[in-house]
């Protein structure tokens, strides 16, 4: 069973950047499809981005495409989300998640979740 811990969130002005990290332990990181989701107050958790086991395949929500970049370093058991040109609507609690299934944007496809890191973008 893998444990996930996110970090890197914070308060940033619109147009700024943040890099989120997700460190995995307790499992074989390279065996997991990894993803970022986010949840704003009063809204459902939504898909942000996902990356395949080896990092060769990625997917992005339309709302972040061209602004966010997902990556992973299997030697460090770590996944990243570089977020540029941040907007107030990006404000949310950001979660990393792991799955042993194929690429998916469905919350239900992910078995393991971190506790989340807060990202707040001021206008």
PDB file of C-alpha atoms in Angstrom:
ATOM      1  CA  UNK A   1       0.000   0.000   0.000  1.00  0.00           C
ATOM      2  CA  UNK A   2       1.408   3.361  -1.004  1.00  0.00           C
ATOM      3  CA  UNK A   3       1.256   6.526   1.084  1.00  0.00           C
ATOM      4  CA  UNK A   4       1.201   9.911  -0.633  1.00  0.00           C
ATOM      5  CA  UNK A   5       2.224  13.285   0.782  1.00  0.00           C
ATOM      6  CA  UNK A   6       1.742  16.536  -1.127  1.00  0.00           C
ATOM      7  CA  UNK A   7       3.619  19.784  -0.590  1.00  0.00           C
ATOM      8  CA  UNK A   8       4.314  23.072  -2.320  1.00  0.00           C
ATOM      9  CA  UNK A   9       0.975  24.793  -2.042  1.00  0.00           C
ATOM     10  CA  UNK A  10       0.583  28.367  -0.900  1.00  0.00           C
ATOM     11  CA  UNK A  11      -0.754  31.832  -1.614  1.00  0.00           C
ATOM     12  CA  UNK A  12       0.247  33.421  -4.913  1.00  0.00           C
ATOM     13  CA  UNK A  13      -0.942  36.351  -6.991  1.00  0.00           C
ATOM     14  CA  UNK A  14      -2.665  35.816 -10.315  1.00  0.00           C
ATOM     15  CA  UNK A  15      -0.099  35.228 -13.035  1.00  0.00           C
ATOM     16  CA  UNK A  16       2.341  33.641 -10.600  1.00  0.00           C
ATOM     17  CA  UNK A  17       3.712  30.120 -10.389  1.00  0.00           C
ATOM     18  CA  UNK A  18       3.898  27.248  -7.928  1.00  0.00           C
ATOM     19  CA  UNK A  19       5.354  23.756  -8.077  1.00  0.00           C
ATOM     20  CA  UNK A  20       3.569  21.002  -6.214  1.00  0.00           C
ATOM     21  CA  UNK A  21       5.305  17.794  -5.183  1.00  0.00           C
ATOM     22  CA  UNK A  22       3.903  14.409  -4.212  1.00  0.00           C
ATOM     23  CA  UNK A  23       6.200  11.949  -2.474  1.00  0.00           C
ATOM     24  CA  UNK A  24       5.225   8.290  -2.378  1.00  0.00           C
ATOM     25  CA  UNK A  25       6.295   5.674   0.147  1.00  0.00           C
ATOM     26  CA  UNK A  26       5.388   2.125   1.064  1.00  0.00           C
ATOM     27  CA  UNK A  27       4.989   0.844  -2.458  1.00  0.00           C
ATOM     28  CA  UNK A  28       6.667   0.535  -5.829  1.00  0.00           C
ATOM     29  CA  UNK A  29       6.149   4.018  -7.208  1.00  0.00           C
ATOM     30  CA  UNK A  30       7.021   3.111 -10.770  1.00  0.00           C
ATOM     31  CA  UNK A  31       4.096   0.675 -10.860  1.00  0.00           C
ATOM     32  CA  UNK A  32       1.500   3.389 -10.375  1.00  0.00           C
ATOM     33  CA  UNK A  33      -0.258   5.708 -12.745  1.00  0.00           C
ATOM     34  CA  UNK A  34      -0.188   9.064 -10.961  1.00  0.00           C
ATOM     35  CA  UNK A  35      -2.518  12.024 -11.134  1.00  0.00           C
ATOM     36  CA  UNK A  36      -3.429  15.396  -9.685  1.00  0.00           C
ATOM     37  CA  UNK A  37      -6.983  16.327  -8.779  1.00  0.00           C
ATOM     38  CA  UNK A  38      -8.343  19.453  -7.139  1.00  0.00           C
ATOM     39  CA  UNK A  39     -11.384  20.415  -5.151  1.00  0.00           C
ATOM     40  CA  UNK A  40     -12.662  23.911  -4.568  1.00  0.00           C
ATOM     41  CA  UNK A  41     -15.105  24.711  -1.734  1.00  0.00           C
ATOM     42  CA  UNK A  42     -18.601  23.580  -2.598  1.00  0.00           C
ATOM     43  CA  UNK A  43     -17.488  21.793  -5.755  1.00  0.00           C
ATOM     44  CA  UNK A  44     -16.750  18.221  -6.708  1.00  0.00           C
ATOM     45  CA  UNK A  45     -13.228  16.906  -6.953  1.00  0.00           C
ATOM     46  CA  UNK A  46     -12.012  17.341 -10.523  1.00  0.00           C
ATOM     47  CA  UNK A  47      -9.258  15.913 -12.658  1.00  0.00           C
ATOM     48  CA  UNK A  48      -6.261  18.130 -13.355  1.00  0.00           C
ATOM     49  CA  UNK A  49      -3.572  15.949 -14.916  1.00  0.00           C
ATOM     50  CA  UNK A  50      -2.234  12.402 -15.068  1.00  0.00           C
ATOM     51  CA  UNK A  51       1.044  10.750 -16.018  1.00  0.00           C
ATOM     52  CA  UNK A  52       1.816   7.187 -17.015  1.00  0.00           C
ATOM     53  CA  UNK A  53       4.170   4.831 -15.214  1.00  0.00           C
ATOM     54  CA  UNK A  54       7.230   5.811 -17.208  1.00  0.00           C
ATOM     55  CA  UNK A  55       6.207   9.399 -17.774  1.00  0.00           C
ATOM     56  CA  UNK A  56       5.824   9.030 -21.520  1.00  0.00           C
ATOM     57  CA  UNK A  57       2.112   9.717 -21.586  1.00  0.00           C
ATOM     58  CA  UNK A  58       0.298  12.631 -19.987  1.00  0.00           C
ATOM     59  CA  UNK A  59      -3.194  14.097 -19.946  1.00  0.00           C
ATOM     60  CA  UNK A  60      -4.486  17.490 -18.888  1.00  0.00           C
ATOM     61  CA  UNK A  61      -7.845  19.034 -18.188  1.00  0.00           C
ATOM     62  CA  UNK A  62      -8.701  21.654 -20.781  1.00  0.00           C
ATOM     63  CA  UNK A  63      -8.755  24.316 -18.069  1.00  0.00           C
ATOM     64  CA  UNK A  64      -5.037  23.860 -17.300  1.00  0.00           C
ATOM     65  CA  UNK A  65      -3.627  22.769 -20.661  1.00  0.00           C
ATOM     66  CA  UNK A  66      -0.715  24.964 -21.675  1.00  0.00           C
ATOM     67  CA  UNK A  67      -0.273  26.343 -18.154  1.00  0.00           C
ATOM     68  CA  UNK A  68       0.415  23.251 -16.013  1.00  0.00           C
ATOM     69  CA  UNK A  69       3.047  20.561 -16.554  1.00  0.00           C
ATOM     70  CA  UNK A  70       3.056  17.189 -14.850  1.00  0.00           C
ATOM     71  CA  UNK A  71       6.222  15.143 -14.404  1.00  0.00           C
ATOM     72  CA  UNK A  72       7.618  12.349 -12.270  1.00  0.00           C
ATOM     73  CA  UNK A  73      11.003  11.122 -11.056  1.00  0.00           C
ATOM     74  CA  UNK A  74      10.738   7.425 -10.332  1.00  0.00           C
ATOM     75  CA  UNK A  75      14.211   7.385  -8.749  1.00  0.00           C
ATOM     76  CA  UNK A  76      12.933   9.859  -6.139  1.00  0.00           C
ATOM     77  CA  UNK A  77       9.411   8.392  -5.828  1.00  0.00           C
ATOM     78  CA  UNK A  78       8.112  11.867  -6.563  1.00  0.00           C
ATOM     79  CA  UNK A  79       5.583  13.452  -8.896  1.00  0.00           C
ATOM     80  CA  UNK A  80       5.426  17.163  -9.668  1.00  0.00           C
ATOM     81  CA  UNK A  81       2.945  19.693 -10.984  1.00  0.00           C
ATOM     82  CA  UNK A  82       4.433  22.912 -12.310  1.00  0.00           C
ATOM     83  CA  UNK A  83       1.695  25.519 -12.371  1.00  0.00           C
ATOM     84  CA  UNK A  84       2.278  28.722 -14.322  1.00  0.00           C
ATOM     85  CA  UNK A  85       0.036  31.668 -15.182  1.00  0.00           C
ATOM     86  CA  UNK A  86      -2.145  30.869 -12.213  1.00  0.00           C
ATOM     87  CA  UNK A  87      -5.687  32.227 -12.103  1.00  0.00           C
ATOM     88  CA  UNK A  88      -8.050  32.809  -9.177  1.00  0.00           C
ATOM     89  CA  UNK A  89     -10.182  29.927 -10.463  1.00  0.00           C
ATOM     90  CA  UNK A  90      -7.236  27.586  -9.829  1.00  0.00           C
ATOM     91  CA  UNK A  91      -7.782  28.074  -6.096  1.00  0.00           C
ATOM     92  CA  UNK A  92      -8.447  24.658  -4.577  1.00  0.00           C
ATOM     93  CA  UNK A  93      -7.117  21.859  -2.440  1.00  0.00           C
ATOM     94  CA  UNK A  94      -4.840  19.841  -4.696  1.00  0.00           C
ATOM     95  CA  UNK A  95      -4.588  16.081  -4.222  1.00  0.00           C
ATOM     96  CA  UNK A  96      -2.221  13.543  -5.684  1.00  0.00           C
ATOM     97  CA  UNK A  97      -3.545  10.086  -6.407  1.00  0.00           C
ATOM     98  CA  UNK A  98      -2.220   6.709  -7.495  1.00  0.00           C
ATOM     99  CA  UNK A  99      -3.789   3.971  -9.564  1.00  0.00           C
ATOM    100  CA  UNK A 100      -2.804   0.534 -10.772  1.00  0.00           C
ATOM    101  CA  UNK A 101      -5.243   0.869 -13.669  1.00  0.00           C
ATOM    102  CA  UNK A 102      -4.817   2.555 -17.025  1.00  0.00           C
ATOM    103  CA  UNK A 103      -4.905   6.281 -17.736  1.00  0.00           C
ATOM    104  CA  UNK A 104      -8.114   7.734 -16.354  1.00  0.00           C
ATOM    105  CA  UNK A 105      -9.738  11.034 -15.406  1.00  0.00           C
ATOM    106  CA  UNK A 106     -12.216   9.293 -13.113  1.00  0.00           C
ATOM    107  CA  UNK A 107     -11.843   9.813  -9.365  1.00  0.00           C
ATOM    108  CA  UNK A 108     -13.064   6.267  -8.799  1.00  0.00           C
ATOM    109  CA  UNK A 109     -10.139   4.808 -10.751  1.00  0.00           C
ATOM    110  CA  UNK A 110      -7.658   5.974  -8.109  1.00  0.00           C
ATOM    111  CA  UNK A 111      -7.209   3.880  -5.001  1.00  0.00           C
ATOM    112  CA  UNK A 112      -4.626   5.889  -3.062  1.00  0.00           C
ATOM    113  CA  UNK A 113      -4.867   9.566  -2.123  1.00  0.00           C
ATOM    114  CA  UNK A 114      -2.827  12.134  -0.286  1.00  0.00           C
ATOM    115  CA  UNK A 115      -4.228  14.631   2.215  1.00  0.00           C
ATOM    116  CA  UNK A 116      -3.966  17.562  -0.167  1.00  0.00           C
ATOM    117  CA  UNK A 117      -2.111  20.861  -0.336  1.00  0.00           C
ATOM    118  CA  UNK A 118      -3.918  24.203  -0.529  1.00  0.00           C
ATOM    119  CA  UNK A 119      -3.360  26.523  -3.464  1.00  0.00           C
ATOM    120  CA  UNK A 120      -4.830  30.010  -3.221  1.00  0.00           C
ATOM    121  CA  UNK A 121      -4.542  32.485  -6.080  1.00  0.00           C
ATOM    122  CA  UNK A 122      -5.414  36.096  -5.338  1.00  0.00           C
ATOM    123  CA  UNK A 123      -6.657  38.496  -7.993  1.00  0.00           C
TER     124      UNK A 123
END
